[in-house]
Amino acid sequence: MNGQPAVSASAPGKMIILGEHSVVYGKPAVALAINKRFYCRVSRSGEMILNGRRVPAFVHPHISSVINDNGLSGISMDAGTQIPTSSGLGSSAALSSSLSLAVRKLLGKETDQESIAKDAFNAEWNAQGRASPIDTSTCTHGGGVALNCPAGIGRELWRISRNDRSWNVSEFDVPEMTFVVGHTGIKAPTGPLVEKVRKYKEHNRFASDIIDEIGLVTLQGMNAIRRRDKEDLGDIMTRNHKLLSILGVSCNELNKLVNASLPYSYGAKLTGSGGGGSMIALTDQPEKVCEAISLRGGRPIVVRTGEEGVRLEEGLPETIDCI
Ligand code: MEV
């Protein structure tokens, strides 16, 4: 780096198991942190330096939002990731959350999870035009996180409001379960898909009904998780996928991977914003699901849940992809 004192941090990726898109409109959602992380190391600089190269300050909206919110106009940042980008697995949220912790530590500011989750949500909002805190709160807190769950379910962590929307963020106890992620290999940034749903909803009453229905299905899924009922949860995930398809955010490649997984799974659905990116399957037969996904041209990863949230690191791991 530039000889200045440096701080390193990391945050996990996430997978949404129920409720993406409808959560933007204040409906409930559930997400889990996964064992793939984003790493960054920062030191003070008057300009924006990314992995040793000077870049325009606006080149990465999440980075500029976090550093501006913390009163800086530039930073020297080295970064690398295990989370495929634009894959529905929270790469931008993990970047924002880890960067917020590193910058706050560097500046001697508060490093509590709520402040970090709020910085990261702001970055997501600024970059996407509209967002919910599901990705950023999950990458910050780790484990299992539910938004807008009924009282008595989960332990409330913080509340985030923006314009006319408000989200209650809670820690949600999700038992150990095996998920396979299938990446289509198609990069699909979140912003345009969120915008597509917004336009559909604005022009068509039917889209609002689908969003309401996803909210109801998600509440049923939360109850299935509390009952530890994988059969029911799987059925609900598959119903959630069908509703997301009707909303126009799935694609042939995602549908192919979901259908290929179903014979060996409790249920399967796209995860994140869709349009490409990834799907997930809840299964006790991960090898069979991986094989089915590979045969259809997808890239399978068996993920571990229960991953720790944002944290300080000694430095960057030696073997990670640069962003
Ligand atoms: C993206 O991972 C999840 C969406 O619901 C957008 C958001 O909540 O900000 C599609």
Short mmCIF file of C-alpha atoms in Angstrom, two decimals, residues 10-236:
data_model
loop_
_atom_site.label_atom_id
_atom_site.label_comp_id
_atom_site.label_asym_id
_atom_site.label_seq_id
_atom_site.Cartn_x
_atom_site.Cartn_y
_atom_site.Cartn_z
CA SER A 10 -14.26 -8.89 5.46
CA ALA A 11 -17.97 -9.66 5.16
CA PRO A 12 -19.86 -12.75 3.93
CA GLY A 13 -22.06 -13.12 0.87
CA LYS A 14 -25.70 -14.07 1.37
CA MET A 15 -28.52 -16.03 -0.19
CA ILE A 16 -32.14 -14.97 0.09
CA ILE A 17 -34.25 -18.05 0.80
CA LEU A 18 -37.63 -16.25 0.70
CA GLY A 19 -39.02 -12.85 -0.23
CA GLU A 20 -36.67 -11.04 -2.65
CA HIS A 21 -38.19 -8.14 -4.63
CA SER A 22 -41.35 -8.01 -2.49
CA VAL A 23 -39.09 -6.99 0.44
CA VAL A 24 -38.30 -3.75 -1.43
CA TYR A 25 -42.00 -2.90 -0.86
CA GLY A 26 -41.87 -3.60 2.89
CA LYS A 27 -42.88 -7.30 2.77
CA PRO A 28 -41.05 -9.95 4.84
CA ALA A 29 -37.92 -11.82 3.70
CA VAL A 30 -35.37 -14.33 5.05
CA ALA A 31 -31.67 -14.56 4.11
CA LEU A 32 -28.64 -16.50 5.28
CA ALA A 33 -24.96 -15.54 5.25
CA ILE A 34 -22.78 -18.01 3.28
CA ASN A 35 -19.15 -19.11 3.60
CA LYS A 36 -17.86 -16.97 0.71
CA ARG A 37 -16.43 -13.61 1.74
CA PHE A 38 -15.39 -10.20 0.38
CA TYR A 39 -12.08 -8.82 1.74
CA CYS A 40 -10.70 -5.29 1.72
CA ARG A 41 -7.73 -3.38 3.15
CA VAL A 42 -7.83 0.41 3.30
CA SER A 43 -5.49 3.27 4.16
CA ARG A 44 -5.81 7.04 3.93
CA SER A 45 -5.30 8.72 0.55
CA GLY A 46 -6.34 12.05 -1.00
CA GLU A 47 -7.48 10.24 -4.16
CA MET A 48 -9.29 7.02 -5.03
CA ILE A 49 -6.84 4.15 -5.49
CA LEU A 50 -8.24 0.66 -6.15
CA ASN A 51 -5.85 -2.32 -6.16
CA GLY A 52 -2.92 0.02 -6.81
CA ARG A 53 -4.57 1.97 -9.67
CA ARG A 54 -5.88 5.53 -9.54
CA VAL A 55 -9.61 5.45 -10.53
CA PRO A 56 -12.27 8.20 -10.79
CA ALA A 57 -14.07 8.61 -7.44
CA PHE A 58 -17.47 7.79 -9.01
CA VAL A 59 -16.31 4.61 -10.76
CA HIS A 60 -17.75 2.36 -8.08
CA PRO A 61 -20.94 3.85 -6.57
CA HIS A 62 -20.91 1.59 -3.49
CA ILE A 63 -17.34 2.60 -2.64
CA SER A 64 -17.92 6.31 -3.15
CA SER A 65 -21.12 6.22 -1.08
CA VAL A 66 -19.40 4.57 1.91
CA ILE A 67 -16.35 6.83 1.86
CA ASN A 68 -18.41 10.02 1.32
CA ASP A 69 -20.78 9.08 4.16
CA ASN A 70 -17.69 8.86 6.36
CA GLY A 71 -16.44 12.29 5.29
CA LEU A 72 -13.68 11.17 2.88
CA SER A 73 -13.17 12.01 -0.80
CA GLY A 74 -10.59 9.30 -1.50
CA ILE A 75 -9.12 6.13 -0.08
CA SER A 76 -6.50 3.57 -1.01
CA MET A 77 -8.26 0.20 -1.15
CA ASP A 78 -7.02 -3.28 -2.00
CA ALA A 79 -9.85 -5.75 -2.40
CA GLY A 80 -10.58 -9.30 -3.41
CA THR A 81 -13.56 -11.62 -3.28
CA GLN A 82 -14.69 -15.23 -3.13
CA ILE A 83 -18.24 -14.16 -4.09
CA PRO A 84 -18.97 -14.16 -7.84
CA THR A 85 -20.03 -10.61 -8.84
CA SER A 86 -23.59 -9.86 -10.10
CA SER A 87 -24.55 -13.41 -9.10
CA GLY A 88 -27.37 -12.75 -6.62
CA LEU A 89 -25.03 -13.68 -3.75
CA GLY A 90 -24.50 -10.25 -2.21
CA SER A 91 -21.08 -9.26 -3.58
CA SER A 92 -21.90 -5.50 -3.51
CA ALA A 93 -23.47 -5.69 -0.05
CA ALA A 94 -20.43 -7.55 1.33
CA LEU A 95 -18.14 -4.95 -0.27
CA SER A 96 -20.10 -2.07 1.30
CA SER A 97 -20.30 -3.68 4.71
CA SER A 98 -16.60 -4.67 4.93
CA LEU A 99 -15.52 -1.27 3.57
CA SER A 100 -17.67 0.55 6.14
CA LEU A 101 -16.09 -1.40 9.00
CA ALA A 102 -12.54 -0.82 7.69
CA VAL A 103 -13.08 2.92 7.07
CA ARG A 104 -14.80 3.45 10.43
CA LYS A 105 -11.97 1.66 12.24
CA LEU A 106 -9.37 3.70 10.32
CA LEU A 107 -11.11 6.94 11.33
CA GLY A 108 -11.65 5.88 14.97
CA LYS A 109 -15.46 5.98 14.56
CA GLU A 110 -18.17 3.67 15.98
CA THR A 111 -17.91 0.15 14.54
CA ASP A 112 -21.20 -1.31 15.80
CA GLN A 113 -23.15 -3.47 13.34
CA GLU A 114 -26.12 -1.11 13.16
CA SER A 115 -23.97 1.83 11.95
CA ILE A 116 -22.24 -0.43 9.42
CA ALA A 117 -25.54 -1.89 8.16
CA LYS A 118 -26.89 1.65 7.70
CA ASP A 119 -23.78 2.84 5.76
CA ALA A 120 -24.01 -0.26 3.57
CA PHE A 121 -27.75 0.16 2.99
CA ASN A 122 -27.19 3.77 1.97
CA ALA A 123 -24.60 2.60 -0.55
CA GLU A 124 -26.99 0.00 -1.96
CA TRP A 125 -29.78 2.57 -2.16
CA ASN A 126 -27.59 5.13 -3.92
CA ALA A 127 -26.26 2.54 -6.39
CA GLN A 128 -29.55 0.73 -7.11
CA GLY A 129 -31.93 3.69 -6.99
CA ARG A 130 -34.20 1.65 -4.67
CA ALA A 131 -33.33 -1.22 -2.33
CA SER A 132 -34.25 -3.04 0.83
CA PRO A 133 -31.79 -3.68 3.69
CA ILE A 134 -31.98 -7.51 3.35
CA ASP A 135 -28.61 -7.97 1.60
CA THR A 136 -26.66 -5.38 3.57
CA SER A 137 -28.07 -6.39 6.98
CA THR A 138 -27.37 -10.09 6.33
CA CYS A 139 -23.81 -9.45 5.14
CA THR A 140 -23.27 -7.27 8.22
CA HIS A 141 -24.86 -9.45 10.90
CA GLY A 142 -24.15 -12.91 9.43
CA GLY A 143 -26.11 -16.08 10.38
CA GLY A 144 -29.81 -15.83 9.59
CA VAL A 145 -31.68 -12.54 9.18
CA ALA A 146 -35.40 -11.85 8.70
CA LEU A 147 -37.01 -8.59 7.66
CA ASN A 148 -40.47 -7.55 8.82
CA CYS A 149 -41.19 -10.84 10.57
CA PRO A 150 -44.19 -10.96 12.94
CA ALA A 151 -43.58 -10.02 16.60
CA GLY A 152 -42.18 -12.87 18.67
CA ILE A 153 -40.24 -14.41 15.78
CA GLY A 154 -36.56 -13.54 15.88
CA ARG A 155 -34.68 -10.94 17.97
CA GLU A 156 -34.93 -7.38 16.72
CA LEU A 157 -31.54 -5.97 15.66
CA TRP A 158 -32.37 -2.57 14.13
CA ARG A 159 -34.94 -0.69 12.10
CA ILE A 160 -34.24 1.03 8.80
CA SER A 161 -36.60 3.48 7.05
CA ARG A 162 -36.39 5.18 3.66
CA ASN A 163 -39.08 7.37 2.08
CA ASP A 164 -42.40 5.69 2.85
CA ARG A 165 -40.88 2.25 3.64
CA SER A 166 -39.70 0.80 6.93
CA TRP A 167 -38.01 -2.50 7.69
CA ASN A 168 -37.59 -4.26 11.02
CA VAL A 169 -34.37 -6.27 10.87
CA SER A 170 -34.21 -9.34 13.14
CA GLU A 171 -31.81 -12.14 13.83
CA PHE A 172 -33.63 -15.32 12.75
CA ASP A 173 -32.64 -18.75 13.98
CA VAL A 174 -32.43 -21.09 10.99
CA PRO A 175 -31.47 -24.73 11.67
CA GLU A 176 -28.55 -26.30 9.86
CA MET A 177 -29.69 -27.25 6.36
CA THR A 178 -27.81 -28.07 3.17
CA PHE A 179 -28.22 -25.78 0.19
CA VAL A 180 -26.67 -26.01 -3.24
CA VAL A 181 -26.22 -22.75 -5.13
CA GLY A 182 -26.35 -23.04 -8.92
CA HIS A 183 -24.76 -20.11 -10.73
CA THR A 184 -26.02 -19.61 -14.29
CA GLY A 185 -22.80 -17.78 -15.23
CA ILE A 186 -24.98 -14.86 -16.42
CA LYS A 187 -24.08 -11.58 -14.73
CA ALA A 188 -27.26 -9.73 -13.78
CA PRO A 189 -26.86 -6.43 -11.86
CA THR A 190 -29.63 -5.84 -9.32
CA GLY A 191 -30.57 -2.21 -10.16
CA PRO A 192 -32.22 -2.87 -13.57
CA LEU A 193 -34.25 -5.81 -12.19
CA VAL A 194 -35.52 -3.79 -9.24
CA GLU A 195 -36.47 -1.06 -11.73
CA LYS A 196 -38.24 -3.59 -13.99
CA VAL A 197 -40.42 -4.72 -11.08
CA ARG A 198 -41.11 -1.10 -10.09
CA LYS A 199 -42.38 -0.29 -13.61
CA TYR A 200 -44.45 -3.48 -13.77
CA LYS A 201 -46.01 -2.66 -10.41
CA GLU A 202 -46.68 0.94 -11.43
CA HIS A 203 -48.52 -0.07 -14.60
CA ASN A 204 -50.20 -3.28 -13.54
CA ARG A 205 -52.33 -4.08 -10.50
CA PHE A 206 -51.55 -7.78 -11.04
CA ALA A 207 -47.88 -7.17 -10.13
CA SER A 208 -48.94 -5.73 -6.76
CA ASP A 209 -51.06 -8.84 -6.15
CA ILE A 210 -48.04 -11.07 -6.87
CA ILE A 211 -45.91 -9.01 -4.48
CA ASP A 212 -48.58 -9.38 -1.78
CA GLU A 213 -48.72 -13.13 -2.44
CA ILE A 214 -44.91 -13.45 -2.11
CA GLY A 215 -45.25 -11.69 1.26
CA LEU A 216 -47.83 -14.27 2.43
CA VAL A 217 -45.82 -17.22 1.15
CA THR A 218 -42.75 -15.87 2.96
CA LEU A 219 -44.66 -15.72 6.27
CA GLN A 220 -45.69 -19.38 5.75
CA GLY A 221 -42.03 -20.19 5.04
CA MET A 222 -40.95 -18.52 8.30
CA ASN A 223 -43.37 -20.77 10.17
CA ALA A 224 -42.05 -23.84 8.32
CA ILE A 225 -38.50 -22.86 9.39
CA ARG A 226 -39.63 -22.49 13.00
CA ARG A 227 -41.26 -25.95 12.85
CA ARG A 228 -38.03 -27.29 11.29
CA ASP A 229 -40.23 -28.63 8.46
CA LYS A 230 -37.96 -28.98 5.42
CA GLU A 231 -40.69 -30.56 3.24
CA ASP A 232 -42.98 -27.59 3.75
CA LEU A 233 -40.17 -25.04 3.42
CA GLY A 234 -39.06 -26.64 0.14
CA ASP A 235 -42.61 -26.50 -1.30
CA ILE A 236 -42.85 -22.87 -0.27
#
